[in-house]
Short mmCIF file of N, CA and C in Angstrom, two decimals:
data_model
loop_
_atom_site.label_atom_id
_atom_site.label_comp_id
_atom_site.label_asym_id
_atom_site.label_seq_id
_atom_site.Cartn_x
_atom_site.Cartn_y
_atom_site.Cartn_z
N MET M 203 -54.06 3.33 43.32
CA MET M 203 -55.05 4.35 43.19
C MET M 203 -55.09 5.49 44.20
N ASN M 204 -55.29 6.68 43.78
CA ASN M 204 -55.40 8.00 44.45
C ASN M 204 -56.50 8.54 44.77
N THR M 205 -57.33 8.52 45.81
CA THR M 205 -58.51 8.93 45.92
C THR M 205 -58.09 10.86 46.01
N ILE M 206 -59.34 11.45 45.37
CA ILE M 206 -59.27 12.87 45.46
C ILE M 206 -60.61 13.28 46.57
N LEU M 207 -60.22 13.79 47.71
CA LEU M 207 -60.78 13.66 48.85
C LEU M 207 -61.85 14.89 48.52
N GLN M 208 -61.95 15.82 48.14
CA GLN M 208 -62.65 17.01 48.20
C GLN M 208 -62.97 17.32 46.66
N ASP M 209 -63.86 18.01 46.47
CA ASP M 209 -64.24 18.34 45.06
C ASP M 209 -63.40 19.39 44.73
N PRO M 210 -62.41 18.99 43.28
CA PRO M 210 -61.68 20.24 42.94
C PRO M 210 -62.18 21.03 42.23
N THR M 211 -62.13 22.45 42.34
CA THR M 211 -62.72 23.75 41.65
C THR M 211 -61.56 24.79 41.48
N GLY M 212 -61.84 25.68 40.84
CA GLY M 212 -60.93 26.88 40.56
C GLY M 212 -59.81 26.27 39.46
N GLN M 213 -58.50 26.64 40.10
CA GLN M 213 -57.75 26.42 39.05
C GLN M 213 -56.78 24.47 39.29
N ALA M 214 -57.57 24.28 40.28
CA ALA M 214 -56.98 22.53 40.56
C ALA M 214 -57.88 22.18 39.96
N TYR M 215 -59.27 22.47 39.42
CA TYR M 215 -60.04 21.57 38.83
C TYR M 215 -59.47 21.68 37.47
N LYS M 216 -59.20 23.07 36.52
CA LYS M 216 -58.67 23.32 35.38
C LYS M 216 -57.40 22.64 35.17
N THR M 217 -56.57 22.48 36.10
CA THR M 217 -55.31 21.82 35.80
C THR M 217 -55.69 20.07 35.95
N LEU M 218 -56.53 19.72 36.76
CA LEU M 218 -56.92 18.47 36.52
C LEU M 218 -57.43 17.95 34.99
N ILE M 219 -58.07 18.66 34.62
CA ILE M 219 -59.03 18.51 33.18
C ILE M 219 -57.58 18.52 32.16
N GLN M 220 -57.04 19.64 32.37
CA GLN M 220 -55.71 19.66 31.35
C GLN M 220 -54.70 18.75 31.30
N VAL M 221 -54.63 18.17 32.53
CA VAL M 221 -53.36 16.98 32.61
C VAL M 221 -54.43 15.56 32.02
N ALA M 222 -55.54 15.55 32.43
CA ALA M 222 -56.05 14.36 32.02
C ALA M 222 -56.42 14.46 30.71
N MET M 223 -56.40 15.81 30.13
CA MET M 223 -56.70 15.69 28.16
C MET M 223 -55.12 15.24 27.85
N GLU M 224 -54.11 15.66 28.50
CA GLU M 224 -52.88 15.31 27.90
C GLU M 224 -52.15 13.85 27.99
N VAL M 225 -52.50 13.08 29.25
CA VAL M 225 -52.22 11.67 29.34
C VAL M 225 -53.25 10.49 28.86
N CYS M 226 -54.12 11.15 28.94
CA CYS M 226 -55.11 10.08 28.29
C CYS M 226 -55.71 10.23 26.84
N ASP M 227 -56.39 9.18 26.46
CA ASP M 227 -56.84 9.20 25.06
C ASP M 227 -58.13 9.51 24.64
N GLU M 228 -59.11 9.20 25.83
CA GLU M 228 -60.24 9.52 25.62
C GLU M 228 -61.33 9.93 26.93
N PHE M 229 -62.45 10.39 26.89
CA PHE M 229 -62.94 10.88 27.90
C PHE M 229 -64.50 10.44 27.55
N ILE M 230 -65.24 10.26 28.86
CA ILE M 230 -66.87 9.82 28.79
C ILE M 230 -67.68 10.74 29.38
N LEU M 231 -69.02 10.94 28.85
CA LEU M 231 -69.87 11.51 29.61
C LEU M 231 -71.00 10.35 29.62
N VAL M 232 -72.31 10.42 30.68
CA VAL M 232 -73.10 9.36 30.53
C VAL M 232 -74.36 10.14 30.48
N LYS M 233 -75.40 9.71 29.57
CA LYS M 233 -76.62 10.07 29.77
C LYS M 233 -77.76 8.91 30.39
N ARG M 234 -77.93 9.16 31.20
CA ARG M 234 -79.24 7.82 31.66
C ARG M 234 -80.36 8.00 31.02
N ASP M 235 -81.09 6.88 30.96
CA ASP M 235 -81.91 6.68 30.21
C ASP M 235 -83.48 7.04 31.16
N GLN M 236 -83.18 7.10 32.44
CA GLN M 236 -84.13 7.22 33.12
C GLN M 236 -84.71 8.62 33.87
N MET M 237 -83.72 9.33 33.34
CA MET M 237 -83.71 10.42 33.78
C MET M 237 -83.57 11.60 32.68
N GLU M 238 -84.03 13.07 32.90
CA GLU M 238 -84.24 13.72 31.74
C GLU M 238 -83.00 14.42 31.74
N LEU M 239 -82.41 15.26 30.40
CA LEU M 239 -81.34 16.08 30.15
C LEU M 239 -81.81 17.22 30.02
N GLU M 240 -81.21 18.36 30.64
CA GLU M 240 -81.62 19.53 30.19
C GLU M 240 -80.94 20.00 29.01
N SER M 241 -81.58 21.30 28.33
CA SER M 241 -80.88 22.04 27.14
C SER M 241 -79.64 22.33 27.24
N GLU M 242 -78.81 22.45 28.36
CA GLU M 242 -77.96 22.66 28.65
C GLU M 242 -76.91 21.53 28.26
N GLY M 243 -77.20 20.25 28.83
CA GLY M 243 -76.65 19.28 28.37
C GLY M 243 -76.70 18.95 27.13
N TYR M 244 -77.55 18.87 26.28
CA TYR M 244 -77.79 18.63 24.99
C TYR M 244 -76.83 19.34 24.28
N GLU M 245 -76.76 20.63 24.76
CA GLU M 245 -75.96 21.38 23.99
C GLU M 245 -74.37 21.04 24.16
N LEU M 246 -74.13 21.10 25.18
CA LEU M 246 -72.77 20.39 25.67
C LEU M 246 -72.38 19.26 24.51
N LEU M 247 -73.43 18.17 24.61
CA LEU M 247 -73.07 17.21 23.82
C LEU M 247 -72.87 17.35 22.09
N GLU M 248 -73.90 18.61 21.90
CA GLU M 248 -73.50 18.53 20.48
C GLU M 248 -72.25 19.77 20.29
N ARG M 249 -72.07 20.56 21.16
CA ARG M 249 -70.52 20.90 20.83
C ARG M 249 -69.63 20.02 20.78
N LEU M 250 -69.59 18.63 21.70
CA LEU M 250 -68.19 17.86 21.51
C LEU M 250 -68.32 16.80 20.61
N LYS M 251 -69.44 17.24 19.62
CA LYS M 251 -69.65 16.10 18.54
C LYS M 251 -68.22 15.88 17.71
N PRO M 252 -67.35 16.83 17.48
CA PRO M 252 -66.24 16.53 16.45
C PRO M 252 -65.36 15.61 17.25
N PHE M 253 -65.38 15.23 18.53
CA PHE M 253 -64.55 14.78 19.35
C PHE M 253 -64.97 13.11 19.63
N LEU M 254 -66.74 12.90 19.21
CA LEU M 254 -67.61 11.93 19.40
C LEU M 254 -66.56 10.53 18.65
N LYS M 255 -66.27 9.54 19.58
CA LYS M 255 -65.93 8.19 18.99
C LYS M 255 -67.10 7.12 18.60
N GLU M 256 -67.80 7.20 19.89
CA GLU M 256 -69.03 6.42 19.52
C GLU M 256 -70.00 6.30 21.01
N ILE M 257 -71.18 6.11 20.84
CA ILE M 257 -72.09 5.95 21.95
C ILE M 257 -72.39 4.37 22.27
N VAL M 258 -72.26 3.91 23.41
CA VAL M 258 -72.41 2.43 23.73
C VAL M 258 -73.71 2.56 24.79
N LYS M 259 -75.07 2.04 24.42
CA LYS M 259 -75.86 1.62 25.32
C LYS M 259 -75.45 0.67 26.59
N ASP M 260 -75.29 1.19 27.77
CA ASP M 260 -74.65 0.23 28.83
C ASP M 260 -75.07 0.51 30.20
N ASP M 261 -74.97 -0.82 31.03
CA ASP M 261 -75.37 -0.32 32.50
C ASP M 261 -74.15 -0.25 33.40
N TYR M 262 -72.93 -0.14 32.56
CA TYR M 262 -71.77 0.16 33.44
C TYR M 262 -70.95 1.05 32.55
N TRP M 263 -70.11 1.71 33.39
CA TRP M 263 -69.19 2.72 33.05
C TRP M 263 -68.13 2.87 34.45
N PRO M 264 -66.91 3.34 34.58
CA PRO M 264 -66.17 3.32 35.64
C PRO M 264 -66.85 3.88 36.74
N GLY M 265 -66.88 3.24 37.76
CA GLY M 265 -67.36 3.57 38.88
C GLY M 265 -68.82 3.25 39.42
N THR M 266 -69.63 3.09 38.23
CA THR M 266 -70.85 2.79 38.38
C THR M 266 -71.31 1.20 37.74
N ARG M 267 -72.40 0.59 38.24
CA ARG M 267 -72.87 -0.12 38.07
C ARG M 267 -74.61 0.04 38.15
N LEU M 268 -75.56 0.23 36.96
CA LEU M 268 -76.83 0.35 37.26
C LEU M 268 -77.24 -1.01 37.36
N MET M 269 -78.56 -1.32 37.91
CA MET M 269 -79.31 -2.42 38.26
C MET M 269 -80.78 -1.89 37.32
N GLY M 270 -80.96 -2.82 36.46
CA GLY M 270 -82.27 -2.65 35.72
C GLY M 270 -82.39 -1.47 34.73
N HIS M 271 -81.44 -0.79 34.89
CA HIS M 271 -81.35 0.61 33.91
C HIS M 271 -80.44 0.57 33.14
N TYR M 272 -80.18 1.39 31.72
CA TYR M 272 -79.06 1.63 31.25
C TYR M 272 -78.96 3.19 30.53
N ALA M 273 -77.77 3.31 30.17
CA ALA M 273 -77.95 4.65 30.04
C ALA M 273 -76.69 4.83 28.62
N ASP M 274 -76.91 6.15 27.72
CA ASP M 274 -75.78 6.22 26.84
C ASP M 274 -74.52 6.51 27.27
N VAL M 275 -73.27 5.73 27.00
CA VAL M 275 -72.21 6.32 27.44
C VAL M 275 -71.57 6.84 26.16
N TYR M 276 -70.84 8.21 26.17
CA TYR M 276 -70.56 8.73 25.13
C TYR M 276 -69.12 8.56 25.39
N PHE M 277 -68.34 8.05 24.63
CA PHE M 277 -66.73 8.18 24.08
C PHE M 277 -66.24 9.23 23.28
N PHE M 278 -65.38 10.15 23.82
CA PHE M 278 -64.62 11.08 23.21
C PHE M 278 -63.43 11.14 23.09
N ARG M 279 -62.84 11.40 21.94
CA ARG M 279 -61.16 11.71 22.01
C ARG M 279 -60.60 12.87 22.46
N CYS M 280 -60.22 12.71 23.43
CA CYS M 280 -59.40 13.91 24.11
C CYS M 280 -58.60 14.53 23.29
N SER M 281 -58.94 15.99 23.11
CA SER M 281 -58.22 17.27 22.51
C SER M 281 -58.07 18.20 23.36
N PRO M 282 -57.20 18.99 23.23
CA PRO M 282 -57.05 20.44 23.79
C PRO M 282 -57.95 21.38 23.31
N ASP M 283 -58.58 20.97 22.55
CA ASP M 283 -59.68 21.75 21.72
C ASP M 283 -61.01 21.53 22.80
N ALA M 284 -61.01 20.29 23.74
CA ALA M 284 -62.28 19.86 24.56
C ALA M 284 -61.98 20.64 25.43
N VAL M 285 -60.67 20.78 26.05
CA VAL M 285 -60.67 21.65 27.55
C VAL M 285 -61.62 22.67 27.66
N ASP M 286 -61.60 23.69 26.93
CA ASP M 286 -62.40 24.76 27.04
C ASP M 286 -63.57 24.33 26.82
N ILE M 287 -64.28 23.35 26.40
CA ILE M 287 -65.50 23.28 26.29
C ILE M 287 -66.45 22.69 27.63
N LEU M 288 -65.40 21.94 28.19
CA LEU M 288 -65.44 21.09 29.12
C LEU M 288 -65.70 21.91 30.49
N LEU M 289 -64.72 22.95 30.40
CA LEU M 289 -64.71 24.10 31.42
C LEU M 289 -65.70 25.01 31.43
N SER M 290 -66.19 25.27 30.13
CA SER M 290 -67.62 26.33 30.15
C SER M 290 -68.72 25.71 30.70
N TYR M 291 -68.79 24.24 30.91
CA TYR M 291 -69.93 23.63 31.21
C TYR M 291 -69.80 23.26 32.77
N SER M 292 -68.93 23.27 33.38
CA SER M 292 -68.94 22.79 34.73
C SER M 292 -67.41 23.49 35.49
N THR M 293 -67.68 23.81 36.65
CA THR M 293 -66.70 24.59 37.36
C THR M 293 -65.79 23.59 38.54
N SER M 294 -66.39 22.35 38.41
CA SER M 294 -65.91 21.25 39.45
C SER M 294 -66.38 20.02 38.90
N LEU M 295 -65.22 19.18 39.58
CA LEU M 295 -65.62 17.58 39.20
C LEU M 295 -66.65 17.08 39.32
N TYR M 296 -67.61 17.24 40.95
CA TYR M 296 -68.52 16.90 41.27
C TYR M 296 -69.90 17.28 40.77
N SER M 297 -69.55 18.49 39.83
CA SER M 297 -71.18 19.18 39.49
C SER M 297 -71.44 18.20 37.77
N TRP M 298 -70.76 17.11 37.46
CA TRP M 298 -71.02 16.30 36.48
C TRP M 298 -72.29 15.31 36.69
N VAL M 299 -73.28 16.37 36.98
CA VAL M 299 -74.34 15.20 37.48
C VAL M 299 -75.70 15.52 36.83
N GLN M 300 -76.62 14.55 35.85
CA GLN M 300 -77.40 14.76 35.42
C GLN M 300 -78.60 15.23 36.26
N THR M 301 -79.08 16.10 36.30
CA THR M 301 -80.17 16.67 34.83
C THR M 301 -79.65 17.63 33.87
N ARG M 302 -78.68 18.69 34.76
CA ARG M 302 -78.04 19.77 34.02
C ARG M 302 -77.20 19.47 32.90
N VAL M 303 -76.36 18.66 32.99
CA VAL M 303 -75.26 18.01 32.36
C VAL M 303 -75.22 16.43 32.26
N PRO M 304 -74.66 15.97 31.23
CA PRO M 304 -74.36 14.73 31.43
C PRO M 304 -73.52 14.20 32.82
N ASP M 305 -73.70 13.20 33.44
CA ASP M 305 -73.41 12.33 34.47
C ASP M 305 -71.39 12.06 34.47
N ASP M 306 -70.79 11.60 35.40
CA ASP M 306 -69.76 11.33 35.31
C ASP M 306 -68.51 11.31 34.49
N LEU M 307 -68.11 12.67 34.46
CA LEU M 307 -66.76 12.64 33.59
C LEU M 307 -65.75 11.97 33.92
N CYS M 308 -65.16 11.19 32.97
CA CYS M 308 -64.31 9.77 33.52
C CYS M 308 -63.12 10.17 32.37
N PHE M 309 -62.06 9.66 32.52
CA PHE M 309 -61.16 9.81 31.55
C PHE M 309 -60.28 8.40 31.53
N LEU M 310 -60.04 7.87 30.27
CA LEU M 310 -59.34 6.60 29.77
C LEU M 310 -57.96 6.82 29.14
N ARG M 311 -57.12 5.87 29.29
CA ARG M 311 -55.73 5.84 28.72
C ARG M 311 -55.74 4.54 28.57
N GLN M 312 -55.83 4.39 26.71
CA GLN M 312 -55.63 2.97 26.48
C GLN M 312 -56.94 2.08 26.85
N GLY M 313 -58.04 2.72 27.17
CA GLY M 313 -59.30 1.58 27.61
C GLY M 313 -59.39 1.52 28.83
N GLN M 314 -58.36 1.81 29.69
CA GLN M 314 -58.34 1.68 31.28
C GLN M 314 -58.78 3.03 31.90
N PRO M 315 -59.36 3.23 32.83
CA PRO M 315 -59.76 4.50 33.75
C PRO M 315 -58.31 4.82 34.30
N TRP M 316 -58.30 6.00 34.16
CA TRP M 316 -57.23 7.15 34.56
C TRP M 316 -58.14 7.96 35.85
N LEU M 317 -59.07 8.96 35.38
CA LEU M 317 -59.78 9.27 36.22
C LEU M 317 -61.26 8.66 36.39
N ILE M 318 -61.57 8.16 37.60
CA ILE M 318 -62.72 7.43 37.77
C ILE M 318 -63.71 8.50 38.63
N ASN M 319 -64.95 8.86 38.20
CA ASN M 319 -65.78 9.71 38.90
C ASN M 319 -67.00 9.80 38.88
N THR M 320 -67.51 9.47 40.09
CA THR M 320 -68.94 9.16 40.27
C THR M 320 -69.55 10.40 41.29
N ALA M 321 -69.56 11.52 40.18
CA ALA M 321 -69.84 12.64 40.95
C ALA M 321 -71.34 12.63 41.95
N HIS M 322 -72.19 12.13 42.00
CA HIS M 322 -73.30 12.04 42.56
C HIS M 322 -72.88 11.82 44.20
N GLU M 323 -72.30 10.53 43.96
CA GLU M 323 -71.39 10.26 45.38
C GLU M 323 -70.58 10.78 45.80
N ARG M 324 -69.84 11.91 44.98
CA ARG M 324 -69.00 12.87 45.49
C ARG M 324 -67.51 12.00 45.56
N GLU M 325 -67.35 11.35 44.74
CA GLU M 325 -65.93 10.39 44.88
C GLU M 325 -65.45 9.94 43.54
N SER M 326 -64.11 10.21 43.78
CA SER M 326 -63.11 9.90 42.61
C SER M 326 -62.09 9.48 42.71
N HIS M 327 -61.57 8.74 41.74
CA HIS M 327 -59.99 7.86 41.74
C HIS M 327 -59.24 8.49 40.51
N ILE M 328 -57.72 8.53 40.79
CA ILE M 328 -57.10 8.73 39.65
C ILE M 328 -56.50 7.37 39.85
N VAL M 329 -56.02 6.76 38.79
CA VAL M 329 -55.43 5.55 38.72
C VAL M 329 -53.75 5.77 37.93
N THR M 330 -52.85 6.10 38.47
CA THR M 330 -51.61 6.02 37.84
C THR M 330 -50.17 6.15 38.74
N ASP M 331 -49.32 5.66 38.37
CA ASP M 331 -48.05 5.28 39.07
C ASP M 331 -47.11 6.60 38.09
N VAL M 332 -47.35 7.05 37.49
CA VAL M 332 -46.45 7.88 36.37
C VAL M 332 -45.94 8.93 37.49
N GLU M 333 -44.80 9.32 37.82
CA GLU M 333 -44.50 10.35 38.69
C GLU M 333 -44.15 11.87 38.27
N GLU M 334 -44.43 12.08 36.87
CA GLU M 334 -44.78 13.41 36.60
C GLU M 334 -46.02 13.79 36.65
N GLU M 335 -47.14 12.37 36.30
CA GLU M 335 -48.21 13.17 36.45
C GLU M 335 -48.80 13.27 38.13
N LEU M 336 -48.40 12.50 38.81
CA LEU M 336 -48.51 12.57 40.34
C LEU M 336 -47.66 13.84 40.83
N ASN M 337 -46.73 14.22 40.33
CA ASN M 337 -46.34 15.68 40.74
C ASN M 337 -47.09 16.84 40.47
N ARG M 338 -47.28 16.87 39.08
CA ARG M 338 -48.40 17.75 38.69
C ARG M 338 -49.68 17.74 39.46
N LEU M 339 -50.19 16.70 39.74
CA LEU M 339 -51.60 16.62 40.78
C LEU M 339 -51.28 17.07 42.04
N GLU M 340 -49.68 16.83 42.33
CA GLU M 340 -49.56 17.10 43.93
C GLU M 340 -49.58 18.79 43.81
N GLU M 341 -48.71 19.16 42.97
CA GLU M 341 -48.37 20.55 42.97
C GLU M 341 -49.43 21.34 42.93
N SER M 342 -50.94 20.85 42.25
CA SER M 342 -51.87 21.90 42.25
C SER M 342 -52.66 21.57 43.21
N GLY M 343 -52.41 20.90 44.41
CA GLY M 343 -53.46 20.53 45.51
C GLY M 343 -54.41 19.39 45.41
N LEU M 344 -54.26 18.69 44.43
CA LEU M 344 -55.34 17.73 44.22
C LEU M 344 -54.95 16.18 44.81
N LEU M 345 -53.62 16.20 45.01
CA LEU M 345 -53.19 14.74 45.56
C LEU M 345 -52.20 15.17 46.71
N PHE M 346 -52.48 14.33 47.48
CA PHE M 346 -51.39 14.53 48.91
C PHE M 346 -50.58 13.12 49.24
N ARG M 347 -49.31 12.91 48.94
CA ARG M 347 -48.71 11.62 48.92
C ARG M 347 -48.28 11.80 50.77
N ASP M 348 -47.71 13.02 50.86
CA ASP M 348 -47.34 12.96 51.99
C ASP M 348 -48.14 13.22 53.04
N LEU M 349 -48.80 12.39 53.94
CA LEU M 349 -49.68 12.82 54.47
C LEU M 349 -49.49 13.22 56.19
N SER M 350 -48.12 13.38 56.28
CA SER M 350 -47.49 13.74 57.44
C SER M 350 -48.04 15.37 57.80
N VAL M 351 -48.40 16.12 56.68
CA VAL M 351 -49.08 17.63 56.69
C VAL M 351 -50.09 17.53 57.57
N PHE M 352 -51.13 16.03 57.51
CA PHE M 352 -52.02 16.40 58.18
C PHE M 352 -51.91 15.95 59.66
N TYR M 353 -50.93 14.97 59.85
CA TYR M 353 -50.70 14.20 61.18
C TYR M 353 -49.24 14.88 61.66
N PRO M 354 -49.25 15.81 62.53
CA PRO M 354 -48.13 16.52 63.13
C PRO M 354 -47.30 15.77 63.92
#
């Protein structure tokens, strides 16, 4: 597991979303029951409807377990057409926080987490050992495998 240490923004964020859409088959967004969602969040969910696979009422999604509360976990099919929609509602990974937009954009590959994002905690992890993916993420500044750059 590789931890993202800071909030990806700009080109690094765009690259992350593009890579995730290419290598994963679905992504999730979460609407918590105990919190309001602003009109912008509902508008986003409406624009993503063509990619919607299912909505599951649950108290768990990658990186989060609720205690005594539930949320609607929206599962969407990954598609290049969804990239621009996501990027038009968020400029960074940790901005996926309800009430403005749904929580915790995460990506799954064959039902297993690839990008685990707990936005309100500002914590995320990428789960992959595919060298090509790791290289693309490293080149974009999202991932550091050679920590000697920090320890001369």
